[in-house]
Amino acid sequence: MIAIISNPPPLISLLSIPNLHSSFASPLTCRRRRFQICASSLVLPLLPFPIDQVLIPSEVKSLHLYEARYIALLEESLFQKNKLFVHFVLDPIGLGGTSAEASFAARYGCLVTIEKVEKLDIGALVLIRGVGRVKLLEFRKL
């Protein structure tokens, strides 16, 4: 599944999120990184999670991906320049085709960057970091 996303109002500057960038990064590097990550709307892959596994911006999480569909999502994200996808809380009660039809939990997600991938015999161990909150505008099943 993929989503068309946008930054929800009010937009919180990514530079104000703690731990977004390392302490040794220059201000110019931080501005470049912020420019690369921010966009008015993008089409990105979604990685669904149960409602008890919310990821918030600046949080780091380790995932063991082993199902073929999640490995395909990982490969799709790795081929992108910024290695981004959306960490998404799947709310089966309210998941419509547009954001207006979806429940609150299904309308927002966390934009995630892939920091490290370690291939295993079965699947891959992936280290991800939340970089910002996004609003999901539309869902498309591929």
Short mmCIF file of C-alpha atoms in Angstrom, two decimals:
data_model
loop_
_atom_site.label_atom_id
_atom_site.label_comp_id
_atom_site.label_asym_id
_atom_site.label_seq_id
_atom_site.Cartn_x
_atom_site.Cartn_y
_atom_site.Cartn_z
CA MET A 1 0.00 0.00 0.00
CA ILE A 2 1.23 3.52 -0.72
CA ALA A 3 0.03 6.89 0.47
CA ILE A 4 0.03 10.42 -0.82
CA ILE A 5 1.10 12.52 2.13
CA SER A 6 1.41 16.14 3.09
CA ASN A 7 2.67 18.03 6.10
CA PRO A 8 -0.26 18.72 8.45
CA PRO A 9 -0.96 22.24 9.68
CA PRO A 10 0.60 23.61 11.78
CA LEU A 11 3.93 22.38 10.42
CA ILE A 12 6.59 21.94 13.06
CA SER A 13 10.05 22.72 11.70
CA LEU A 14 12.11 19.57 11.39
CA LEU A 15 15.09 21.45 12.80
CA SER A 16 13.29 21.86 16.12
CA ILE A 17 12.91 18.11 16.59
CA PRO A 18 15.57 16.81 19.00
CA ASN A 19 18.03 14.20 17.72
CA LEU A 20 17.11 14.78 14.08
CA HIS A 21 20.73 15.42 13.28
CA SER A 22 23.94 14.62 15.08
CA SER A 23 25.63 17.21 17.25
CA PHE A 24 28.64 17.46 14.93
CA ALA A 25 26.59 18.41 11.85
CA SER A 26 27.00 21.97 10.65
CA PRO A 27 23.97 24.31 10.37
CA LEU A 28 24.34 24.21 6.57
CA THR A 29 24.16 20.40 6.59
CA CYS A 30 21.05 20.56 8.77
CA ARG A 31 19.35 23.01 6.41
CA ARG A 32 20.15 20.78 3.43
CA ARG A 33 18.78 17.73 5.22
CA ARG A 34 15.60 19.62 6.16
CA PHE A 35 15.15 20.77 2.56
CA GLN A 36 15.59 17.24 1.24
CA ILE A 37 13.05 15.77 3.66
CA CYS A 38 10.32 18.44 3.48
CA ALA A 39 7.85 18.46 0.62
CA SER A 40 4.29 19.63 0.10
CA SER A 41 3.17 16.17 -1.04
CA LEU A 42 4.87 12.87 -1.83
CA VAL A 43 3.90 9.37 -2.84
CA LEU A 44 5.56 6.99 -0.38
CA PRO A 45 5.22 3.36 0.68
CA LEU A 46 3.36 2.61 3.92
CA LEU A 47 4.47 0.16 6.58
CA PRO A 48 1.42 -0.69 8.73
CA PHE A 49 1.67 -1.35 12.46
CA PRO A 50 -0.88 -2.22 15.16
CA ILE A 51 -2.26 0.67 17.17
CA ASP A 52 -0.03 -0.12 20.18
CA GLN A 53 3.21 0.42 18.18
CA VAL A 54 3.13 4.14 17.40
CA LEU A 55 6.40 5.74 16.27
CA ILE A 56 6.93 9.41 17.10
CA PRO A 57 9.34 11.83 15.42
CA SER A 58 12.97 11.51 16.63
CA GLU A 59 12.32 7.98 17.98
CA VAL A 60 14.58 5.15 16.78
CA LYS A 61 13.19 1.65 16.27
CA SER A 62 14.66 -1.66 15.16
CA LEU A 63 12.53 -3.86 12.89
CA HIS A 64 12.93 -7.45 11.76
CA LEU A 65 11.28 -7.64 8.34
CA TYR A 66 10.82 -11.13 6.93
CA GLU A 67 7.55 -11.16 4.95
CA ALA A 68 7.93 -10.77 1.18
CA ARG A 69 5.63 -7.71 1.02
CA TYR A 70 7.64 -5.88 3.69
CA ILE A 71 10.95 -6.80 2.06
CA ALA A 72 9.54 -5.37 -1.21
CA LEU A 73 8.59 -2.16 0.64
CA LEU A 74 12.09 -1.96 2.09
CA GLU A 75 13.68 -2.40 -1.34
CA GLU A 76 11.38 0.26 -2.82
CA SER A 77 12.35 2.69 -0.06
CA LEU A 78 16.07 1.96 -0.46
CA PHE A 79 15.92 2.79 -4.18
CA GLN A 80 14.65 6.28 -3.36
CA LYS A 81 17.19 9.04 -2.88
CA ASN A 82 16.13 9.85 0.70
CA LYS A 83 15.25 6.28 1.81
CA LEU A 84 11.86 7.32 3.18
CA PHE A 85 8.61 5.57 3.99
CA VAL A 86 5.65 6.16 6.29
CA HIS A 87 5.25 4.36 9.62
CA PHE A 88 1.49 4.02 9.76
CA VAL A 89 -0.88 2.87 12.52
CA LEU A 90 -3.41 0.59 10.90
CA ASP A 91 -6.86 1.28 12.29
CA PRO A 92 -9.15 -1.34 10.72
CA ILE A 93 -12.28 0.49 11.91
CA GLY A 94 -11.79 3.57 9.75
CA LEU A 95 -9.61 3.11 6.68
CA GLY A 96 -11.26 4.67 3.65
CA GLY A 97 -9.87 5.69 0.29
CA THR A 98 -9.30 9.31 1.35
CA SER A 99 -8.18 11.05 4.50
CA ALA A 100 -11.71 12.37 5.15
CA GLU A 101 -13.08 8.81 5.35
CA ALA A 102 -10.30 7.54 7.62
CA SER A 103 -10.29 7.65 11.42
CA PHE A 104 -7.91 10.00 13.23
CA ALA A 105 -5.34 7.23 13.80
CA ALA A 106 -5.34 6.42 10.09
CA ARG A 107 -4.99 10.05 8.95
CA TYR A 108 -1.52 10.70 10.35
CA GLY A 109 1.73 8.79 10.25
CA CYS A 110 5.39 9.26 10.97
CA LEU A 111 7.81 9.94 8.13
CA VAL A 112 10.70 7.52 8.58
CA THR A 113 14.22 7.38 7.22
CA ILE A 114 16.16 4.12 7.00
CA GLU A 115 19.43 4.43 8.89
CA LYS A 116 20.87 0.91 8.67
CA VAL A 117 19.98 -2.39 7.02
CA GLU A 118 21.52 -5.71 7.97
CA LYS A 119 20.62 -8.67 5.78
CA LEU A 120 19.84 -11.87 7.66
CA ASP A 121 19.29 -15.47 6.58
CA ILE A 122 15.57 -14.80 6.91
CA GLY A 123 14.68 -11.20 6.11
CA ALA A 124 16.51 -8.10 7.27
CA LEU A 125 17.14 -6.16 10.46
CA VAL A 126 16.35 -2.49 9.82
CA LEU A 127 17.10 0.52 12.00
CA ILE A 128 14.67 3.39 11.35
CA ARG A 129 14.30 6.93 12.72
CA GLY A 130 11.13 9.02 12.78
CA VAL A 131 11.77 12.43 11.23
CA GLY A 132 8.37 14.10 11.19
CA ARG A 133 4.62 13.83 11.34
CA VAL A 134 2.75 13.58 8.05
CA LYS A 135 -0.88 13.69 7.04
CA LEU A 136 -2.08 10.87 4.79
CA LEU A 137 -4.18 12.28 1.98
CA GLU A 138 -4.96 9.19 -0.07
CA PHE A 139 -4.41 5.43 0.13
CA ARG A 140 -3.68 3.28 -2.90
CA LYS A 141 -3.27 -0.47 -2.93
CA LEU A 142 -0.75 -1.79 -5.41
#
